[in-house]
CSV table of C-alpha atoms in Angstrom, one decimal:
chain,number,residue,atom,x,y,z
H,8,UNK,CA,87.5,239.5,51.5
H,9,UNK,CA,88.5,236.4,51.8
H,10,UNK,CA,91.2,234.7,49.7
H,11,UNK,CA,88.7,232.7,47.3
H,12,UNK,CA,87.2,236.0,46.7
H,13,UNK,CA,90.3,237.2,45.5
H,14,UNK,CA,90.6,234.9,43.8
H,15,UNK,CA,87.2,234.8,41.8
H,16,UNK,CA,87.7,239.1,41.1
H,17,UNK,CA,90.7,238.3,39.5
H,18,UNK,CA,89.4,235.7,37.2
H,19,UNK,CA,86.8,237.9,36.5
H,20,UNK,CA,88.7,240.6,35.6
H,21,UNK,CA,90.7,238.7,33.8
H,22,UNK,CA,94.6,238.1,32.3
H,23,UNK,CA,94.2,242.1,30.8
H,24,UNK,CA,92.7,243.5,32.7
H,25,UNK,CA,95.1,242.2,35.9
H,26,UNK,CA,97.7,243.1,33.5
H,27,UNK,CA,96.7,246.9,32.8
H,28,UNK,CA,96.6,247.2,36.8
H,29,UNK,CA,99.7,245.9,37.1
H,30,UNK,CA,101.2,248.0,34.6
H,31,UNK,CA,99.1,250.7,36.1
H,32,UNK,CA,100.8,250.7,39.6
H,33,UNK,CA,103.9,250.4,38.2
H,34,UNK,CA,103.9,253.1,36.5
H,35,UNK,CA,102.6,254.9,39.6
H,36,UNK,CA,105.4,253.3,41.6
H,37,UNK,CA,107.9,254.6,38.9
H,38,UNK,CA,107.2,258.4,39.1
H,39,UNK,CA,107.0,257.7,43.1
H,40,UNK,CA,110.3,256.8,43.2
H,41,UNK,CA,111.5,259.3,40.4
H,42,UNK,CA,109.6,262.3,42.4
H,43,UNK,CA,111.2,260.8,45.7
H,44,UNK,CA,114.9,260.5,44.3
H,45,UNK,CA,115.0,264.5,42.6
H,46,UNK,CA,114.0,266.2,46.2
H,47,UNK,CA,117.0,264.2,48.0
H,48,UNK,CA,119.6,264.6,45.5
H,49,UNK,CA,121.3,267.5,45.8
H,50,UNK,CA,121.1,270.2,43.7
H,51,UNK,CA,123.9,272.8,42.0
H,52,UNK,CA,123.1,273.3,38.9
H,53,UNK,CA,120.2,271.3,38.6
H,54,UNK,CA,121.8,268.6,35.9
H,55,UNK,CA,122.1,265.8,38.2
H,56,UNK,CA,117.8,266.4,39.4
H,57,UNK,CA,116.6,266.5,36.0
H,58,UNK,CA,118.5,263.5,34.8
H,59,UNK,CA,116.7,261.5,37.1
H,60,UNK,CA,114.0,259.4,35.3
H,61,UNK,CA,111.5,257.2,37.4
H,62,UNK,CA,110.5,253.8,33.7
H,63,UNK,CA,108.8,250.7,33.7
H,64,UNK,CA,110.5,248.4,31.5
H,65,UNK,CA,110.6,245.0,31.1
H,66,UNK,CA,112.5,242.7,33.3
H,67,UNK,CA,114.0,239.3,33.7
H,68,UNK,CA,110.6,238.2,35.6
H,69,UNK,CA,108.3,241.1,33.9
H,70,UNK,CA,107.3,244.2,34.0
H,71,UNK,CA,109.4,246.4,36.9
H,72,UNK,CA,109.7,250.2,38.0
H,73,UNK,CA,113.0,251.8,37.7
H,74,UNK,CA,114.4,254.9,38.6
H,75,UNK,CA,117.7,256.5,37.4
H,76,UNK,CA,120.5,258.9,36.9
H,77,UNK,CA,122.9,260.3,34.7
H,78,UNK,CA,123.5,259.7,30.8
H,79,UNK,CA,122.5,263.3,29.1
H,80,UNK,CA,120.4,266.1,29.8
H,81,UNK,CA,118.5,268.5,27.8
H,82,UNK,CA,121.1,271.5,27.3
H,83,UNK,CA,123.7,270.2,29.6
H,84,UNK,CA,127.0,268.2,29.7
H,85,UNK,CA,126.4,264.3,30.2
H,86,UNK,CA,126.1,263.8,34.4
H,87,UNK,CA,128.4,261.5,34.4
H,88,UNK,CA,129.1,261.6,38.5
H,89,UNK,CA,125.6,260.5,39.2
H,90,UNK,CA,126.8,257.6,40.3
H,91,UNK,CA,129.8,258.9,42.3
H,92,UNK,CA,127.6,261.0,44.3
H,93,UNK,CA,124.9,258.2,44.5
H,94,UNK,CA,127.6,255.6,46.2
H,95,UNK,CA,130.1,257.1,46.4
H,96,UNK,CA,134.3,255.9,45.9
H,97,UNK,CA,137.4,254.4,48.1
H,98,UNK,CA,141.0,255.7,47.2
H,99,UNK,CA,141.9,258.7,45.5
H,100,UNK,CA,140.3,258.9,42.1
H,101,UNK,CA,142.8,260.0,39.3
H,102,UNK,CA,142.0,261.5,35.6
H,103,UNK,CA,141.8,258.6,32.8
H,104,UNK,CA,142.5,260.9,30.4
H,105,UNK,CA,144.9,263.5,31.5
H,106,UNK,CA,147.3,264.4,34.4
H,107,UNK,CA,144.7,266.6,36.1
H,108,UNK,CA,141.3,267.4,37.2
H,109,UNK,CA,140.1,270.7,36.8
H,110,UNK,CA,138.1,272.4,39.0
H,111,UNK,CA,136.7,275.7,38.7
H,112,UNK,CA,136.9,279.1,41.1
H,113,UNK,CA,134.5,281.3,42.2
H,114,UNK,CA,135.6,283.4,38.0
H,115,UNK,CA,135.3,280.0,36.3
H,116,UNK,CA,131.8,279.2,37.6
H,117,UNK,CA,127.9,281.0,36.5
H,118,UNK,CA,125.9,282.1,38.7
H,119,UNK,CA,124.7,278.6,39.1
H,120,UNK,CA,128.1,277.7,40.2
H,121,UNK,CA,128.5,275.6,36.6
H,122,UNK,CA,132.2,275.7,34.8
H,123,UNK,CA,132.1,278.3,32.1
H,124,UNK,CA,134.3,276.4,30.0
H,125,UNK,CA,133.9,272.7,29.2
H,126,UNK,CA,136.0,270.1,28.6
H,127,UNK,CA,137.9,269.7,27.3
H,128,UNK,CA,139.6,273.6,27.7
H,129,UNK,CA,142.2,273.5,25.3
H,130,UNK,CA,139.6,273.7,22.5
H,131,UNK,CA,136.8,275.6,24.3
H,132,UNK,CA,139.0,278.2,26.1
H,133,UNK,CA,142.1,278.2,24.2
H,134,UNK,CA,144.8,280.7,24.6
H,135,UNK,CA,142.8,282.2,27.7
H,136,UNK,CA,144.8,280.9,30.8
H,137,UNK,CA,148.6,279.7,31.7
H,138,UNK,CA,149.5,277.5,33.3
H,139,UNK,CA,151.1,277.9,36.9
H,140,UNK,CA,152.6,274.9,38.8
H,141,UNK,CA,152.6,274.6,42.6
H,142,UNK,CA,155.6,274.0,44.5
H,143,UNK,CA,155.1,270.9,45.4
H,144,UNK,CA,154.0,269.5,41.8
H,145,UNK,CA,150.8,267.7,42.9
H,146,UNK,CA,148.5,270.9,41.5
H,147,UNK,CA,149.2,274.0,39.1
H,148,UNK,CA,146.5,276.5,38.2
H,149,UNK,CA,144.6,278.2,35.6
H,150,UNK,CA,145.5,281.5,35.1
H,151,UNK,CA,143.2,283.8,33.1
H,152,UNK,CA,145.8,286.2,30.8
H,153,UNK,CA,143.9,289.2,30.6
H,154,UNK,CA,143.4,289.4,34.7
H,155,UNK,CA,145.6,287.4,36.0
H,156,UNK,CA,143.5,285.9,37.9
H,157,UNK,CA,143.5,281.7,38.8
H,158,UNK,CA,139.7,280.5,37.4
H,159,UNK,CA,140.8,276.3,38.3
H,160,UNK,CA,142.6,274.6,40.0
H,161,UNK,CA,143.9,271.9,39.0
H,162,UNK,CA,144.9,268.3,40.9
H,163,UNK,CA,146.5,264.7,40.4
H,164,UNK,CA,143.9,263.2,42.4
H,165,UNK,CA,140.7,263.5,44.3
H,166,UNK,CA,140.2,262.3,47.9
H,167,UNK,CA,137.8,259.6,48.5
H,168,UNK,CA,134.4,260.8,48.8
H,169,UNK,CA,131.1,259.3,51.4
H,170,UNK,CA,127.8,258.3,49.7
H,171,UNK,CA,125.1,260.8,49.2
H,172,UNK,CA,122.1,258.3,48.2
H,173,UNK,CA,119.4,259.8,46.5
H,174,UNK,CA,117.9,257.0,44.3
H,175,UNK,CA,118.3,253.9,46.9
H,176,UNK,CA,116.1,256.3,49.2
H,177,UNK,CA,113.3,257.3,46.6
H,178,UNK,CA,113.1,253.6,45.4
H,179,UNK,CA,112.4,252.2,48.9
H,180,UNK,CA,109.9,255.0,49.5
H,181,UNK,CA,108.7,254.2,46.2
H,182,UNK,CA,108.5,250.1,47.2
H,183,UNK,CA,106.8,250.9,50.8
H,184,UNK,CA,103.5,252.3,48.8
H,185,UNK,CA,103.4,249.3,46.3
H,186,UNK,CA,100.8,247.4,48.0
H,187,UNK,CA,99.1,250.3,48.1
H,188,UNK,CA,99.3,251.3,44.1
H,189,UNK,CA,98.6,247.6,43.5
H,190,UNK,CA,95.5,247.5,46.1
H,191,UNK,CA,94.3,251.3,44.1
H,192,UNK,CA,95.0,249.9,40.6
H,193,UNK,CA,93.2,246.2,40.9
H,194,UNK,CA,89.6,247.8,42.1
């Protein structure tokens, strides 16, 4: 098909037909990006994977397909760590609203590897634990009173983490398929 023939076909379809085809192609692209990102996301509890969604929204330049992760997940705590997994972080991370980060150990995790007690533990697990500090003062443990077993390690900072991208490769895979999607829907 020559460029002139393509232009004639676009005129025959009209502006509404082209807009409909663009919308369908972008929706298909958003769903491909979502599927690709979900396939690449690391899985521990499944909350991160369930938080991934592909949408079409109106951007500054017109409609755009977007894949995003994080936020509220049905039946789970907010997925606030999606950005840390996607981008990693440099330097040591310090807790914002507490003295320590709480890292669940074996008994504090469910079979899915999820923390049994939501934050803040002073409300959800009130009276169940006592604190035992380490000799260096940089960490401590929350000991379960009934069993005497450490359930949580408390640390003042976290080491830097390398990025483990899942959204960007998913979006790139969908972008690579975008011309075929447009061709399919413009027919």
